[in-house]
């Protein structure tokens, strides 16, 4: 699992999060995960045509082997 650090969380938002987490009998971390999941499941995923050009997929997905080959080639080209 990945870690996520939230910086500069406003004190009032943190206090509300603690109250909501307690009302659901969850830790703050569990409440944050549940809240993010709920928000993301409710939001439709953007279609590729709606994404800015740098994010839009330009071709077929690469296999793990092709991806590793590109990484290895780049490392070799940079002399690392």
Coordinates of N, CA and C in Angstrom, one line a residue:
X1 N 0.8 -1.2 0.0 CA 0.0 0.0 0.0 C 0.9 1.2 0.0
X2 N 0.4 2.3 -0.6 CA 1.1 3.5 -0.6 C 0.8 4.4 0.6
X3 N 1.7 5.3 0.9 CA 1.5 6.3 2.0 C 1.2 7.6 1.4
X4 N 0.4 8.4 2.1 CA 0.0 9.7 1.6 C 0.2 10.7 2.8
X5 N 0.9 11.7 2.6 CA 1.1 12.7 3.6 C 0.4 14.0 3.2
X6 N -0.5 14.5 4.1 CA -1.2 15.7 3.9 C -0.6 16.8 4.7
X7 N -0.1 17.8 4.0 CA 0.5 18.9 4.7 C -0.5 20.1 4.8
X8 N -0.3 20.9 5.8 CA -1.1 22.1 6.0 C -2.6 21.9 6.1
X9 N -3.0 20.8 6.7 CA -4.4 20.5 6.9 C -5.0 21.6 7.8
X10 N -6.0 22.3 7.4 CA -6.5 23.3 8.4 C -7.1 22.7 9.6
X11 N -6.9 23.4 10.8 CA -7.2 22.8 12.1 C -8.7 22.5 12.2
X12 N -9.5 23.3 11.6 CA -11.0 23.1 11.7 C -11.4 21.9 10.9
X13 N -10.7 21.6 9.7 CA -11.0 20.4 8.9 C -10.5 19.2 9.7
X14 N -9.4 19.2 10.3 CA -8.9 18.1 11.1 C -9.8 17.8 12.3
X15 N -10.4 18.8 12.9 CA -11.3 18.7 14.0 C -12.6 18.0 13.5
X16 N -13.1 18.4 12.4 CA -14.3 17.8 11.8 C -14.1 16.4 11.5
X17 N -12.9 16.1 10.9 CA -12.5 14.7 10.5 C -12.5 13.8 11.8
X18 N -11.9 14.3 12.9 CA -11.9 13.6 14.1 C -13.3 13.2 14.6
X19 N -14.2 14.2 14.5 CA -15.6 14.0 15.0 C -16.3 12.9 14.1
X20 N -16.1 13.1 12.8 CA -16.8 12.1 11.9 C -16.2 10.8 12.0
X21 N -14.9 10.7 12.2 CA -14.2 9.4 12.4 C -14.8 8.7 13.6
X22 N -14.8 9.4 14.7 CA -15.3 8.9 16.0 C -16.8 8.4 15.8
X23 N -17.6 9.2 15.1 CA -19.0 8.8 14.9 C -19.1 7.5 14.1
X24 N -18.2 7.2 13.3 CA -18.2 6.0 12.5 C -17.3 4.9 13.1
X25 N -16.8 5.2 14.3 CA -15.9 4.3 15.1 C -14.7 3.8 14.2
X26 N -14.1 4.8 13.6 CA -12.9 4.6 12.7 C -11.8 5.5 13.2
X27 N -10.6 5.1 12.9 CA -9.4 6.0 13.1 C -9.5 7.1 12.1
X28 N -8.8 8.2 12.3 CA -8.7 9.3 11.3 C -8.3 8.7 10.0
X29 N -7.3 7.9 10.0 CA -6.7 7.3 8.7 C -7.8 6.5 8.0
X30 N -8.5 5.7 8.7 CA -9.6 4.9 8.1 C -10.7 5.8 7.5
X31 N -11.0 6.9 8.3 CA -12.0 7.8 7.8 C -11.6 8.5 6.5
X32 N -10.3 8.9 6.5 CA -9.8 9.6 5.3 C -9.9 8.6 4.1
X33 N -9.5 7.4 4.2 CA -9.6 6.4 3.2 C -11.0 6.2 2.7
X34 N -11.9 6.0 3.7 CA -13.3 5.8 3.3 C -13.9 7.1 2.6
X35 N -13.5 8.3 3.0 CA -14.0 9.5 2.4 C -13.5 9.6 1.0
X36 N -12.2 9.3 0.8 CA -11.6 9.4 -0.6 C -12.3 8.4 -1.5
X37 N -12.4 7.1 -1.0 CA -13.1 6.1 -1.8 C -14.5 6.5 -2.2
X38 N -15.2 7.0 -1.3 CA -16.6 7.5 -1.6 C -16.6 8.6 -2.6
X39 N -15.7 9.5 -2.5 CA -15.7 10.6 -3.4 C -15.3 10.2 -4.8
X40 N -14.3 9.3 -4.9 CA -13.8 8.8 -6.2 C -14.7 7.9 -6.9
X41 N -15.5 7.1 -6.1 CA -16.4 6.2 -6.7 C -17.6 7.0 -7.2
X42 N -17.9 8.1 -6.6 CA -19.1 8.9 -7.1 C -18.7 9.7 -8.3
X43 N -17.5 10.0 -8.5 CA -17.0 10.9 -9.6 C -16.8 10.0 -10.9
X44 N -17.3 10.4 -12.0 CA -17.1 9.6 -13.2 C -15.6 9.8 -13.7
X45 N -15.0 8.7 -14.2 CA -13.7 8.8 -14.7 C -13.7 9.6 -16.0
X46 N -12.7 10.5 -16.2 CA -12.6 11.3 -17.5 C -12.4 10.3 -18.6
X47 N -13.0 10.7 -19.8 CA -12.7 9.9 -21.0 C -11.3 10.4 -21.5
X48 N -10.6 9.6 -22.3 CA -9.3 9.9 -22.8 C -9.4 11.2 -23.6
X49 N -10.4 11.4 -24.4 CA -10.5 12.6 -25.2 C -10.7 13.9 -24.4
X50 N -11.0 13.7 -23.1 CA -11.2 14.9 -22.2 C -9.9 15.3 -21.5
X51 N -8.9 14.4 -21.6 CA -7.7 14.7 -20.8 C -6.8 15.6 -21.6
X52 N -5.9 16.4 -21.0 CA -4.9 17.2 -21.7 C -4.0 16.3 -22.5
X53 N -3.4 16.8 -23.5 CA -2.6 16.0 -24.4 C -1.5 15.2 -23.7
X54 N -0.7 15.8 -22.7 CA 0.4 15.1 -22.1 C -0.1 13.8 -21.4
X55 N -1.4 13.8 -20.9 CA -1.9 12.6 -20.2 C -2.5 11.6 -21.1
X56 N -3.1 12.1 -22.2 CA -3.8 11.2 -23.1 C -2.9 10.1 -23.6
X57 N -3.4 8.9 -23.6 CA -2.7 7.7 -24.1 C -2.5 7.9 -25.6
X58 N -1.3 7.7 -26.1 CA -1.0 7.9 -27.6 C -1.0 6.6 -28.3
X59 N -1.0 5.5 -27.6 CA -0.9 4.2 -28.3 C -1.3 3.1 -27.4
X60 N -1.0 1.8 -27.8 CA -1.3 0.7 -26.9 C -0.5 0.7 -25.7
X61 N -1.0 0.1 -24.6 CA -0.3 0.0 -23.4 C 1.0 -0.9 -23.6
X62 N 2.0 -0.5 -22.9 CA 3.3 -1.3 -23.0 C 3.3 -2.5 -22.0
X63 N 3.9 -3.5 -22.4 CA 4.0 -4.7 -21.5 C 5.0 -4.3 -20.4
X64 N 5.1 -5.1 -19.3 CA 6.1 -4.9 -18.3 C 7.5 -5.0 -18.8
X65 N 7.7 -5.9 -19.7 CA 9.0 -6.2 -20.3 C 9.4 -5.0 -21.1
X66 N 8.5 -4.4 -22.0 CA 8.8 -3.2 -22.8 C 9.1 -2.0 -21.9
X67 N 8.3 -1.9 -20.8 CA 8.5 -0.8 -19.9 C 9.9 -0.9 -19.3
X68 N 10.3 -2.1 -18.8 CA 11.6 -2.3 -18.2 C 12.7 -2.0 -19.2
X69 N 12.5 -2.4 -20.5 CA 13.5 -2.2 -21.5 C 13.7 -0.7 -21.7
X70 N 12.7 0.0 -21.8 CA 12.8 1.5 -22.0 C 13.5 2.1 -20.8
X71 N 13.2 1.7 -19.6 CA 13.9 2.2 -18.4 C 15.4 1.9 -18.5
X72 N 15.7 0.6 -18.8 CA 17.1 0.2 -18.8 C 17.8 1.0 -19.9
X73 N 17.2 1.2 -21.1 CA 17.8 1.9 -22.2 C 18.1 3.4 -21.8
X74 N 17.2 4.0 -21.0 CA 17.3 5.3 -20.6 C 18.4 5.4 -19.6
X75 N 18.5 4.5 -18.6 CA 19.6 4.5 -17.6 C 20.9 4.4 -18.3
X76 N 21.0 3.4 -19.3 CA 22.3 3.2 -20.0 C 22.6 4.5 -20.8
X77 N 21.7 5.1 -21.4 CA 21.9 6.3 -22.2 C 22.4 7.5 -21.3
X78 N 21.9 7.5 -20.1 CA 22.3 8.6 -19.2 C 23.6 8.3 -18.5
X79 N 24.1 7.1 -18.6 CA 25.4 6.7 -18.0 C 25.3 6.5 -16.5
X80 N 24.2 6.1 -16.0 CA 24.0 5.8 -14.5 C 24.6 4.5 -14.2

